[in-house]
Amino acid sequence: MAQYHTEQRKILYEFFCDHPHEYFTVKEIHSFLADQGISLSAIYRNLASMKEEGVVRCQINKDSRDLLYRFIDKEHCANSIHLTCVECGKVFHMNAESERKMQAALSAAEGFHINKEKTVLYGTCKKCQA
Ligand SMILES: [Zn+2]
Ligand SMILES: [Zn+2]
């Protein structure tokens, strides 16, 4: 039983890590994770405990009155290079593999080391390019 809960928690955690600066309703999270077999009530339960731990923050959408959840992970943020889309304003974390390649190229060519915490790249996200 405990294992089962841990698994659901892991699915949610990974979902939030992929969407670090976005707000979601429980229904949206559920539709993203539906194929992973996590139930609506399991999402509610896990979000409640993550909120208590301060890993997730929630606020009310003024128009729809829906509760919106957002992932707060300072450590994950401090260890990530942020990508900001100038079209839609969304913020993403660069994936570790791209980061590693960029750092390796800069080290080799310029002898320069990136401060991840302070680095933001501005551009256009995949969705906005389409
Ligand atoms: Zn971040
Ligand atoms: Zn965009």
Short mmCIF file of C-alpha atoms and ligand atoms in Angstrom, two decimals:
data_model
loop_
_atom_site.label_atom_id
_atom_site.label_comp_id
_atom_site.label_asym_id
_atom_site.label_seq_id
_atom_site.Cartn_x
_atom_site.Cartn_y
_atom_site.Cartn_z
CA MET A 1 0.00 0.00 0.00
CA ALA A 2 2.76 2.44 0.96
CA GLN A 3 4.63 1.52 -2.21
CA TYR A 4 1.54 2.32 -4.24
CA HIS A 5 1.31 5.80 -2.76
CA THR A 6 5.01 6.43 -3.33
CA GLU A 7 4.60 5.51 -6.99
CA GLN A 8 1.76 8.03 -7.46
CA ARG A 9 3.76 10.66 -5.67
CA LYS A 10 6.70 10.00 -7.99
CA ILE A 11 4.49 10.38 -11.09
CA LEU A 12 3.21 13.72 -9.81
CA TYR A 13 6.68 14.89 -8.84
CA GLU A 14 8.05 14.07 -12.29
CA PHE A 15 5.12 15.83 -13.93
CA PHE A 16 5.85 19.00 -11.94
CA CYS A 17 9.58 18.78 -12.68
CA ASP A 18 8.71 18.84 -16.39
CA HIS A 19 6.48 21.90 -15.90
CA PRO A 20 8.26 23.82 -13.16
CA HIS A 21 6.76 27.29 -13.47
CA GLU A 22 3.25 26.58 -14.69
CA TYR A 23 -0.08 26.64 -12.88
CA PHE A 24 -2.45 23.69 -13.27
CA THR A 25 -5.90 22.75 -12.07
CA VAL A 26 -6.34 19.26 -10.65
CA LYS A 27 -8.36 18.34 -13.75
CA GLU A 28 -5.54 19.45 -16.04
CA ILE A 29 -3.02 17.43 -14.09
CA HIS A 30 -5.36 14.46 -14.25
CA SER A 31 -5.76 14.69 -18.03
CA PHE A 32 -1.97 14.88 -18.46
CA LEU A 33 -1.46 11.81 -16.26
CA ALA A 34 -4.55 9.79 -17.20
CA ASP A 35 -2.56 7.22 -19.17
CA GLN A 36 -0.36 6.57 -16.12
CA GLY A 37 -3.32 5.26 -14.16
CA ILE A 38 -3.38 7.86 -11.39
CA SER A 39 -6.87 8.67 -10.11
CA LEU A 40 -8.34 12.10 -9.44
CA SER A 41 -8.64 11.35 -5.73
CA ALA A 42 -5.00 10.21 -5.59
CA ILE A 43 -3.95 13.51 -7.18
CA TYR A 44 -5.99 15.47 -4.62
CA ARG A 45 -4.50 13.48 -1.77
CA ASN A 46 -0.91 13.86 -2.94
CA LEU A 47 -1.30 17.55 -3.73
CA ALA A 48 -2.64 18.15 -0.23
CA SER A 49 0.42 16.57 1.37
CA MET A 50 2.83 18.25 -1.06
CA LYS A 51 1.19 21.56 -0.22
CA GLU A 52 1.64 20.92 3.48
CA GLU A 53 5.32 20.21 2.89
CA GLY A 54 5.68 23.45 0.94
CA VAL A 55 6.64 21.69 -2.30
CA VAL A 56 3.48 22.86 -4.02
CA ARG A 57 1.73 26.20 -3.76
CA CYS A 58 -1.87 26.82 -4.66
CA GLN A 59 -3.96 29.86 -5.53
CA ILE A 60 -7.46 30.57 -6.78
CA ASN A 61 -8.16 31.61 -10.37
CA LYS A 62 -10.23 34.78 -9.94
CA ASP A 63 -12.44 34.11 -12.97
CA SER A 64 -13.15 30.39 -12.83
CA ARG A 65 -12.72 29.99 -9.02
CA ASP A 66 -10.60 26.93 -9.81
CA LEU A 67 -7.69 26.07 -7.56
CA LEU A 68 -4.38 26.31 -9.40
CA TYR A 69 -1.32 24.38 -8.29
CA ARG A 70 2.29 25.28 -8.90
CA PHE A 71 5.44 23.41 -8.05
CA ILE A 72 7.95 25.15 -5.78
CA ASP A 73 11.33 23.52 -5.66
CA LYS A 74 14.09 26.01 -4.86
CA GLU A 75 16.81 23.42 -5.19
CA HIS A 76 15.59 22.27 -8.59
CA CYS A 77 15.39 25.90 -9.74
CA ALA A 78 18.84 26.82 -8.42
CA ASN A 79 20.33 23.89 -10.34
CA SER A 80 18.61 24.73 -13.62
CA ILE A 81 19.19 27.15 -16.44
CA HIS A 82 15.89 28.90 -17.10
CA LEU A 83 14.44 29.36 -20.58
CA THR A 84 11.86 32.11 -20.94
CA CYS A 85 9.54 32.31 -23.94
CA VAL A 86 9.13 35.92 -25.10
CA GLU A 87 5.82 35.05 -26.82
CA CYS A 88 3.80 33.28 -24.13
CA GLY A 89 5.91 34.09 -21.08
CA LYS A 90 6.31 30.47 -19.99
CA VAL A 91 9.44 29.49 -18.11
CA PHE A 92 11.11 26.12 -18.62
CA HIS A 93 14.14 24.38 -17.14
CA MET A 94 16.77 23.41 -19.67
CA ASN A 95 17.22 19.65 -19.66
CA ALA A 96 20.35 18.31 -18.01
CA GLU A 97 21.81 16.90 -21.23
CA SER A 98 21.57 20.27 -23.09
CA GLU A 99 23.05 22.01 -20.07
CA ARG A 100 25.97 19.62 -19.97
CA LYS A 101 26.69 20.07 -23.68
CA MET A 102 26.47 23.86 -23.48
CA GLN A 103 28.76 23.96 -20.45
CA ALA A 104 31.27 21.63 -22.13
CA ALA A 105 31.31 23.77 -25.30
CA LEU A 106 31.77 27.00 -23.32
CA SER A 107 34.50 25.51 -21.15
CA ALA A 108 36.40 24.27 -24.18
CA ALA A 109 36.00 27.40 -26.30
CA GLU A 110 36.03 30.21 -23.73
CA GLY A 111 37.18 28.65 -20.48
CA PHE A 112 33.91 30.00 -19.09
CA HIS A 113 31.79 28.46 -16.36
CA ILE A 114 28.03 29.15 -16.31
CA ASN A 115 26.33 30.25 -13.09
CA LYS A 116 23.09 28.30 -13.55
CA GLU A 117 21.21 30.11 -10.82
CA LYS A 118 21.68 33.46 -12.55
CA THR A 119 21.28 32.33 -16.15
CA VAL A 120 18.09 32.92 -18.13
CA LEU A 121 17.86 32.45 -21.88
CA TYR A 122 15.17 34.31 -23.81
CA GLY A 123 13.64 32.86 -26.95
CA THR A 124 10.58 31.20 -28.44
CA CYS A 125 9.22 27.91 -27.13
CA LYS A 126 8.28 24.90 -29.26
CA LYS A 127 4.56 25.67 -29.04
CA CYS A 128 4.93 29.31 -30.08
CA GLN A 129 7.13 28.40 -33.04
CA ALA A 130 4.41 26.16 -34.44
ZN ZN B 1 12.80 27.21 -12.01
ZN ZN B 2 5.85 30.17 -25.88
#
